[in-house]
Short mmCIF file of C-alpha atoms in Angstrom, two decimals:
data_model
loop_
_atom_site.label_atom_id
_atom_site.label_comp_id
_atom_site.label_asym_id
_atom_site.label_seq_id
_atom_site.Cartn_x
_atom_site.Cartn_y
_atom_site.Cartn_z
CA UNK H 1 -17.70 23.08 52.94
CA UNK H 2 -18.26 20.51 50.22
CA UNK H 3 -19.02 20.24 46.55
CA UNK H 4 -22.59 21.55 46.83
CA UNK H 5 -22.80 24.07 49.66
CA UNK H 6 -20.72 26.11 52.06
CA UNK H 7 -21.88 27.03 55.58
CA UNK H 8 -19.91 29.60 57.56
CA UNK H 9 -20.06 32.72 59.77
CA UNK H 10 -19.05 36.01 58.18
CA UNK H 11 -17.21 38.93 59.80
CA UNK H 12 -20.33 40.23 61.58
CA UNK H 13 -21.29 36.82 62.96
CA UNK H 14 -24.06 36.12 60.45
CA UNK H 15 -24.59 32.52 59.41
CA UNK H 16 -24.29 32.17 55.65
CA UNK H 17 -25.23 29.25 53.39
CA UNK H 18 -23.92 29.31 49.84
CA UNK H 19 -25.42 26.93 47.33
CA UNK H 20 -23.00 26.35 44.46
CA UNK H 21 -25.49 24.80 42.09
CA UNK H 22 -28.67 26.55 40.92
CA UNK H 23 -31.75 24.36 41.06
CA UNK H 24 -30.63 22.17 43.95
CA UNK H 25 -32.57 22.39 47.21
CA UNK H 26 -31.30 23.57 50.56
CA UNK H 27 -33.30 22.14 53.47
CA UNK H 28 -32.69 24.52 56.38
CA UNK H 29 -34.09 23.41 59.74
CA UNK H 30 -33.55 25.41 62.94
CA UNK H 31 -34.40 23.91 66.33
CA UNK H 32 -33.87 25.74 69.60
CA UNK H 33 -34.03 23.57 72.70
CA UNK H 34 -32.77 26.22 75.12
CA UNK H 35 -35.06 29.17 74.48
CA UNK H 36 -38.84 29.12 74.12
CA UNK H 37 -38.62 32.02 71.68
CA UNK H 38 -36.54 31.58 68.53
CA UNK H 39 -35.92 34.44 66.12
CA UNK H 40 -35.02 33.33 62.60
CA UNK H 41 -34.36 35.92 59.93
CA UNK H 42 -32.99 34.93 56.53
CA UNK H 43 -32.89 35.93 52.89
CA UNK H 44 -31.68 34.40 49.65
CA UNK H 45 -29.41 36.62 47.57
CA UNK H 46 -27.69 36.44 44.23
CA UNK H 47 -26.00 38.50 41.59
CA UNK H 48 -28.36 38.77 38.65
CA UNK H 49 -31.62 36.93 39.37
CA UNK H 50 -32.73 33.47 38.21
CA UNK H 51 -31.40 31.41 36.62
CA UNK H 52 -27.99 32.95 37.35
CA UNK H 53 -28.81 34.21 40.81
CA UNK H 54 -31.57 35.11 43.24
CA UNK H 55 -33.05 38.47 44.12
CA UNK H 56 -32.94 39.97 47.61
CA UNK H 57 -36.02 38.11 48.77
CA UNK H 58 -37.14 34.67 49.74
CA UNK H 59 -37.31 32.82 46.45
CA UNK H 60 -38.30 29.19 46.41
CA UNK H 61 -39.93 26.49 44.36
CA UNK H 62 -40.59 24.47 47.49
CA UNK H 63 -43.19 24.31 50.23
CA UNK H 64 -42.38 25.90 53.59
CA UNK H 65 -44.13 25.26 56.88
CA UNK H 66 -43.82 27.87 59.62
CA UNK H 67 -45.04 27.43 63.18
CA UNK H 68 -45.31 30.54 65.33
CA UNK H 69 -45.21 34.22 64.44
CA UNK H 70 -44.03 35.46 61.05
CA UNK H 71 -43.30 39.17 60.79
CA UNK H 72 -41.57 41.40 58.29
CA UNK H 73 -40.86 45.04 57.60
CA UNK H 74 -41.34 44.91 53.85
CA UNK H 75 -43.40 42.91 51.37
CA UNK H 76 -44.69 39.42 52.09
CA UNK H 77 -45.70 37.71 48.87
CA UNK H 78 -47.37 34.31 48.74
CA UNK H 79 -47.83 32.49 45.43
CA UNK H 80 -49.90 29.33 45.41
CA UNK H 81 -52.22 27.72 47.93
CA UNK H 82 -51.65 28.85 51.51
CA UNK H 83 -53.27 27.61 54.71
CA UNK H 84 -53.18 29.56 57.97
CA UNK H 85 -54.21 27.72 61.13
CA UNK H 86 -54.42 30.85 63.27
CA UNK H 87 -54.82 34.61 63.02
CA UNK H 88 -53.28 36.75 60.29
CA UNK H 89 -52.70 40.35 61.33
CA UNK H 90 -52.02 42.89 58.59
CA UNK H 91 -51.17 46.54 59.27
CA UNK H 92 -51.47 48.72 56.19
CA UNK H 93 -53.11 48.29 52.82
CA UNK H 94 -53.65 44.92 51.16
CA UNK H 95 -54.06 43.86 47.53
CA UNK H 96 -55.83 40.67 46.48
CA UNK H 97 -55.70 39.39 42.93
CA UNK H 98 -58.18 36.69 42.02
CA UNK H 99 -61.14 35.16 43.82
CA UNK H 100 -61.32 34.57 47.56
CA UNK H 101 -63.16 32.00 49.65
CA UNK H 102 -64.76 32.53 53.06
CA UNK H 103 -65.76 30.10 55.74
CA UNK H 104 -69.43 30.09 56.72
CA UNK H 105 -71.77 28.62 59.32
CA UNK H 106 -75.12 27.22 58.17
CA UNK H 107 -77.83 27.18 60.86
CA UNK H 108 -80.79 24.98 59.96
CA UNK H 109 -81.84 23.81 63.43
CA UNK H 110 -84.46 25.54 65.57
CA UNK H 111 -83.63 27.52 68.67
CA UNK H 112 -81.26 30.34 69.48
CA UNK H 113 -77.69 30.69 68.31
CA UNK H 114 -74.84 32.60 69.94
CA UNK H 115 -72.57 33.84 67.17
CA UNK H 116 -68.99 32.79 67.85
CA UNK H 117 -65.81 34.80 67.45
CA UNK H 118 -64.67 32.12 64.98
CA UNK H 119 -67.72 32.68 62.76
CA UNK H 120 -67.45 34.82 59.66
CA UNK H 121 -70.55 34.37 57.53
CA UNK H 122 -73.63 32.98 59.30
CA UNK H 123 -76.52 31.75 57.13
CA UNK H 124 -79.88 30.94 58.73
CA UNK H 125 -82.31 28.59 57.01
CA UNK H 126 -85.32 27.67 59.11
CA UNK H 127 -89.08 27.85 58.79
CA UNK H 128 -89.50 28.94 62.42
CA UNK H 129 -88.35 32.20 64.04
CA UNK H 130 -84.81 32.17 65.40
CA UNK H 131 -82.83 34.33 67.79
CA UNK H 132 -79.17 35.13 67.14
CA UNK H 133 -76.97 36.91 69.68
CA UNK H 134 -73.74 38.74 68.85
CA UNK H 135 -70.69 38.04 71.05
CA UNK H 136 -69.66 40.35 73.87
CA UNK H 137 -67.33 43.13 72.72
CA UNK H 138 -64.12 43.94 74.59
CA UNK H 139 -60.89 45.77 73.80
CA UNK H 140 -59.47 42.43 72.67
CA UNK H 141 -62.00 41.81 69.89
CA UNK H 142 -63.21 45.28 68.86
CA UNK H 143 -63.22 45.62 65.09
CA UNK H 144 -64.63 42.13 64.60
CA UNK H 145 -67.08 41.82 61.69
CA UNK H 146 -69.84 39.38 60.78
CA UNK H 147 -72.02 38.77 57.74
CA UNK H 148 -75.52 37.49 58.59
CA UNK H 149 -77.91 36.15 55.95
CA UNK H 150 -81.42 34.72 56.33
CA UNK H 151 -82.64 32.42 53.55
CA UNK H 152 -85.37 30.72 55.59
CA UNK H 153 -89.02 31.72 55.93
CA UNK H 154 -88.66 32.22 59.70
CA UNK H 155 -87.62 35.69 60.88
CA UNK H 156 -84.15 35.91 62.47
CA UNK H 157 -83.93 38.37 65.36
CA UNK H 158 -80.36 39.57 65.75
CA UNK H 159 -79.61 40.91 69.23
CA UNK H 160 -76.66 42.88 70.54
CA UNK H 161 -74.58 41.60 73.44
CA UNK H 162 -74.38 42.15 77.21
CA UNK H 163 -78.08 42.87 77.77
CA UNK H 164 -77.99 40.86 80.97
CA UNK H 165 -76.25 43.78 82.73
CA UNK H 166 -78.04 47.12 82.75
CA UNK H 167 -75.87 49.95 81.49
CA UNK H 168 -73.56 47.64 79.54
CA UNK H 169 -75.86 47.04 76.59
CA UNK H 170 -74.06 46.70 73.27
CA UNK H 171 -76.76 47.71 70.81
CA UNK H 172 -76.93 47.53 67.03
CA UNK H 173 -77.05 51.11 65.73
CA UNK H 174 -78.67 52.09 69.05
CA UNK H 175 -81.29 49.32 68.72
CA UNK H 176 -81.48 46.31 71.02
CA UNK H 177 -82.39 43.95 68.19
CA UNK H 178 -82.82 43.83 64.43
CA UNK H 179 -85.12 41.53 62.44
CA UNK H 180 -83.99 39.81 59.24
CA UNK H 181 -86.77 38.46 57.03
CA UNK H 182 -86.25 35.88 54.29
CA UNK H 183 -83.62 37.14 51.85
CA UNK H 184 -82.32 39.89 54.14
CA UNK H 185 -78.63 40.18 54.90
CA UNK H 186 -76.46 42.40 57.07
CA UNK H 187 -72.81 43.12 57.80
CA UNK H 188 -71.93 44.44 61.27
CA UNK H 189 -68.77 45.61 63.03
CA UNK H 190 -68.08 45.93 66.74
CA UNK H 191 -66.38 49.13 67.88
CA UNK H 192 -65.63 51.12 71.02
CA UNK H 193 -67.07 54.55 71.72
CA UNK H 194 -65.56 56.00 74.87
CA UNK H 195 -65.65 53.34 77.58
CA UNK H 196 -68.57 51.54 75.91
CA UNK H 197 -68.95 49.25 72.92
CA UNK H 198 -71.53 49.09 70.16
CA UNK H 199 -72.35 47.22 66.98
CA UNK H 200 -72.59 49.22 63.76
CA UNK H 201 -74.33 48.20 60.54
CA UNK H 202 -71.94 48.50 57.61
CA UNK H 203 -74.35 47.20 54.97
CA UNK H 204 -77.93 46.02 54.90
CA UNK H 205 -79.97 44.38 52.14
CA UNK H 206 -83.73 44.24 52.58
CA UNK H 207 -85.71 42.34 49.96
#
Protein backbone atom coordinates (compact mmCIF):
# COMPACT_ATOMS: atom_id res chain seq x y z
CA UNK A 1 0.00 0.00 0.00
CA UNK A 2 1.62 3.23 -1.13
CA UNK A 3 0.77 6.59 -2.58
CA UNK A 4 -0.25 5.24 -6.00
CA UNK A 5 -1.76 1.78 -5.60
CA UNK A 6 -3.04 -0.69 -3.06
CA UNK A 7 -2.77 -4.48 -3.50
CA UNK A 8 -4.67 -6.75 -1.13
CA UNK A 9 -6.94 -9.81 -0.79
CA UNK A 10 -10.59 -9.17 -0.02
CA UNK A 11 -12.94 -11.25 2.16
CA UNK A 12 -13.50 -13.90 -0.53
CA UNK A 13 -9.80 -14.30 -1.29
CA UNK A 14 -9.80 -12.26 -4.51
CA UNK A 15 -6.69 -10.27 -5.31
CA UNK A 16 -7.53 -6.61 -5.74
CA UNK A 17 -5.43 -3.77 -7.15
CA UNK A 18 -6.64 -0.24 -6.55
CA UNK A 19 -5.10 2.56 -8.56
CA UNK A 20 -5.53 5.87 -6.74
CA UNK A 21 -4.71 8.10 -9.68
CA UNK A 22 -6.61 8.04 -12.97
CA UNK A 23 -4.37 8.01 -16.02
CA UNK A 24 -1.43 6.22 -14.43
CA UNK A 25 -0.56 2.74 -15.70
CA UNK A 26 -0.69 -0.51 -13.78
CA UNK A 27 1.65 -3.14 -15.22
CA UNK A 28 0.28 -6.48 -14.02
CA UNK A 29 2.42 -9.52 -14.78
CA UNK A 30 1.50 -13.03 -13.59
CA UNK A 31 4.01 -15.88 -13.81
CA UNK A 32 3.27 -19.39 -12.62
CA UNK A 33 6.30 -21.63 -12.24
CA UNK A 34 4.49 -24.48 -10.48
CA UNK A 35 1.58 -25.23 -12.78
CA UNK A 36 1.65 -25.59 -16.56
CA UNK A 37 -1.87 -24.18 -16.74
CA UNK A 38 -2.50 -20.72 -15.31
CA UNK A 39 -5.99 -19.26 -15.09
CA UNK A 40 -6.07 -15.47 -14.91
CA UNK A 41 -9.38 -13.65 -14.71
CA UNK A 42 -9.56 -9.93 -14.04
CA UNK A 43 -11.64 -6.84 -14.61
CA UNK A 44 -11.24 -3.11 -14.08
CA UNK A 45 -14.08 -1.44 -12.20
CA UNK A 46 -15.02 2.05 -11.16
CA UNK A 47 -17.85 4.19 -9.95
CA UNK A 48 -18.93 6.39 -12.83
CA UNK A 49 -16.84 5.68 -15.92
CA UNK A 50 -13.88 7.63 -17.32
CA UNK A 51 -12.46 10.01 -16.36
CA UNK A 52 -13.83 9.50 -12.84
CA UNK A 53 -13.91 5.72 -12.96
CA UNK A 54 -13.91 2.66 -15.18
CA UNK A 55 -16.78 0.51 -16.39
CA UNK A 56 -17.11 -3.19 -15.57
CA UNK A 57 -14.88 -4.27 -18.42
CA UNK A 58 -11.26 -4.31 -19.41
CA UNK A 59 -10.52 -0.70 -20.25
CA UNK A 60 -7.05 0.29 -21.31
CA UNK A 61 -5.06 2.74 -23.37
CA UNK A 62 -2.15 0.33 -23.47
CA UNK A 63 -1.04 -2.66 -25.50
CA UNK A 64 -1.53 -6.14 -24.03
CA UNK A 65 0.16 -9.34 -25.13
CA UNK A 66 -1.48 -12.64 -24.25
CA UNK A 67 0.09 -16.05 -24.77
CA UNK A 68 -2.18 -19.08 -24.55
CA UNK A 69 -5.96 -19.37 -24.54
CA UNK A 70 -8.24 -16.39 -23.99
CA UNK A 71 -11.86 -17.16 -23.25
CA UNK A 72 -14.83 -15.20 -21.97
CA UNK A 73 -18.53 -15.57 -21.32
CA UNK A 74 -19.55 -12.12 -22.51
CA UNK A 75 -18.34 -9.57 -25.06
CA UNK A 76 -14.75 -9.40 -26.27
CA UNK A 77 -14.09 -6.06 -27.91
CA UNK A 78 -10.85 -5.19 -29.66
CA UNK A 79 -10.13 -1.63 -30.78
CA UNK A 80 -7.06 -1.01 -32.89
CA UNK A 81 -4.65 -3.29 -34.72
CA UNK A 82 -4.63 -6.88 -33.45
CA UNK A 83 -2.40 -9.77 -34.46
CA UNK A 84 -3.24 -13.40 -33.71
CA UNK A 85 -0.48 -15.96 -34.15
CA UNK A 86 -2.77 -18.97 -33.88
CA UNK A 87 -6.40 -19.99 -34.23
CA UNK A 88 -9.35 -17.82 -33.19
CA UNK A 89 -12.46 -19.81 -32.34
CA UNK A 90 -15.75 -17.93 -32.14
CA UNK A 91 -19.04 -19.53 -31.09
CA UNK A 92 -22.06 -17.41 -31.92
CA UNK A 93 -22.63 -14.44 -34.18
CA UNK A 94 -19.93 -11.94 -35.11
CA UNK A 95 -20.03 -8.31 -36.23
CA UNK A 96 -17.27 -6.67 -38.24
CA UNK A 97 -17.15 -2.94 -38.82
CA UNK A 98 -14.78 -1.72 -41.49
CA UNK A 99 -12.66 -3.48 -44.09
CA UNK A 100 -10.93 -6.80 -43.56
CA UNK A 101 -7.76 -8.30 -45.03
CA UNK A 102 -7.15 -11.94 -45.93
CA UNK A 103 -3.97 -13.86 -46.46
CA UNK A 104 -3.52 -15.47 -49.88
CA UNK A 105 -1.22 -17.87 -51.71
CA UNK A 106 -0.12 -16.99 -55.25
CA UNK A 107 0.85 -19.99 -57.40
CA UNK A 108 2.78 -19.03 -60.53
CA UNK A 109 5.01 -22.09 -60.92
CA UNK A 110 4.13 -25.12 -63.05
CA UNK A 111 3.18 -28.47 -61.59
CA UNK A 112 0.66 -29.65 -59.04
CA UNK A 113 -0.17 -28.00 -55.75
CA UNK A 114 -1.58 -29.58 -52.60
CA UNK A 115 -3.70 -26.96 -50.88
CA UNK A 116 -2.63 -26.59 -47.25
CA UNK A 117 -4.79 -26.24 -44.17
CA UNK A 118 -3.05 -22.90 -43.58
CA UNK A 119 -4.16 -21.58 -46.99
CA UNK A 120 -7.17 -19.30 -47.26
CA UNK A 121 -7.29 -17.77 -50.73
CA UNK A 122 -5.30 -19.56 -53.43
CA UNK A 123 -4.69 -17.70 -56.71
CA UNK A 124 -3.31 -19.57 -59.73
CA UNK A 125 -1.51 -17.69 -62.50
CA UNK A 126 0.13 -19.93 -65.07
CA UNK A 127 0.00 -20.40 -68.82
CA UNK A 128 0.11 -24.20 -68.51
CA UNK A 129 -2.53 -26.50 -66.99
CA UNK A 130 -2.21 -27.10 -63.26
CA UNK A 131 -3.59 -29.62 -60.81
CA UNK A 132 -4.70 -28.58 -57.33
CA UNK A 133 -5.68 -31.08 -54.64
CA UNK A 134 -7.80 -30.27 -51.59
CA UNK A 135 -6.57 -31.52 -48.19
CA UNK A 136 -7.92 -34.69 -46.59
CA UNK A 137 -11.00 -34.04 -44.46
CA UNK A 138 -11.31 -35.43 -40.93
CA UNK A 139 -13.42 -34.66 -37.87
CA UNK A 140 -10.65 -32.29 -36.76
CA UNK A 141 -10.83 -29.99 -39.80
CA UNK A 142 -14.40 -30.34 -41.10
CA UNK A 143 -15.90 -26.94 -41.83
CA UNK A 144 -12.68 -25.65 -43.38
CA UNK A 145 -13.20 -23.32 -46.35
CA UNK A 146 -11.06 -22.23 -49.29
CA UNK A 147 -11.34 -19.62 -52.02
CA UNK A 148 -9.73 -20.66 -55.32
CA UNK A 149 -9.19 -18.24 -58.21
CA UNK A 150 -7.58 -18.80 -61.61
CA UNK A 151 -6.21 -15.73 -63.39
CA UNK A 152 -3.86 -17.62 -65.72
CA UNK A 153 -4.57 -18.93 -69.21
CA UNK A 154 -3.88 -22.53 -68.13
CA UNK A 155 -6.85 -24.52 -66.80
CA UNK A 156 -6.70 -25.41 -63.09
CA UNK A 157 -8.14 -28.83 -62.27
CA UNK A 158 -9.30 -28.90 -58.66
CA UNK A 159 -9.52 -32.41 -57.22
CA UNK A 160 -11.09 -33.70 -54.03
CA UNK A 161 -9.06 -35.59 -51.47
CA UNK A 162 -8.41 -39.24 -50.54
CA UNK A 163 -8.78 -40.69 -54.05
CA UNK A 164 -5.88 -43.02 -53.40
CA UNK A 165 -8.17 -45.25 -51.29
CA UNK A 166 -11.27 -46.64 -52.96
CA UNK A 167 -14.43 -45.95 -51.01
CA UNK A 168 -12.93 -42.97 -49.16
CA UNK A 169 -13.20 -40.48 -52.00
CA UNK A 170 -13.97 -36.94 -50.87
CA UNK A 171 -15.59 -35.47 -53.96
CA UNK A 172 -16.59 -31.92 -54.86
CA UNK A 173 -20.38 -31.86 -55.14
CA UNK A 174 -20.22 -35.56 -56.08
CA UNK A 175 -17.60 -34.88 -58.78
CA UNK A 176 -14.02 -36.12 -58.60
CA UNK A 177 -12.63 -32.91 -60.08
CA UNK A 178 -13.66 -29.46 -61.23
CA UNK A 179 -12.01 -27.33 -63.91
CA UNK A 180 -11.41 -23.59 -63.46
CA UNK A 181 -10.71 -21.63 -66.64
CA UNK A 182 -9.14 -18.18 -66.72
CA UNK A 183 -11.19 -15.80 -64.57
CA UNK A 184 -13.14 -18.55 -62.79
CA UNK A 185 -13.32 -18.66 -59.01
CA UNK A 186 -14.84 -20.96 -56.42
CA UNK A 187 -15.43 -21.18 -52.68
CA UNK A 188 -15.64 -24.65 -51.12
CA UNK A 189 -16.32 -26.06 -47.67
CA UNK A 190 -15.49 -29.49 -46.27
CA UNK A 191 -18.24 -31.22 -44.31
CA UNK A 192 -19.19 -34.63 -42.93
CA UNK A 193 -22.17 -36.62 -44.12
CA UNK A 194 -22.63 -39.72 -42.01
CA UNK A 195 -19.25 -41.44 -41.64
CA UNK A 196 -17.95 -39.87 -44.87
CA UNK A 197 -16.69 -36.44 -45.87
CA UNK A 198 -17.31 -34.31 -48.93
CA UNK A 199 -16.49 -30.92 -50.39
CA UNK A 200 -19.37 -28.59 -51.19
CA UNK A 201 -19.34 -25.60 -53.54
CA UNK A 202 -20.63 -22.52 -51.74
CA UNK A 203 -20.12 -20.11 -54.64
CA UNK A 204 -18.89 -20.35 -58.20
CA UNK A 205 -18.12 -17.65 -60.76
CA UNK A 206 -17.70 -18.73 -64.37
CA UNK A 207 -16.63 -16.07 -66.86
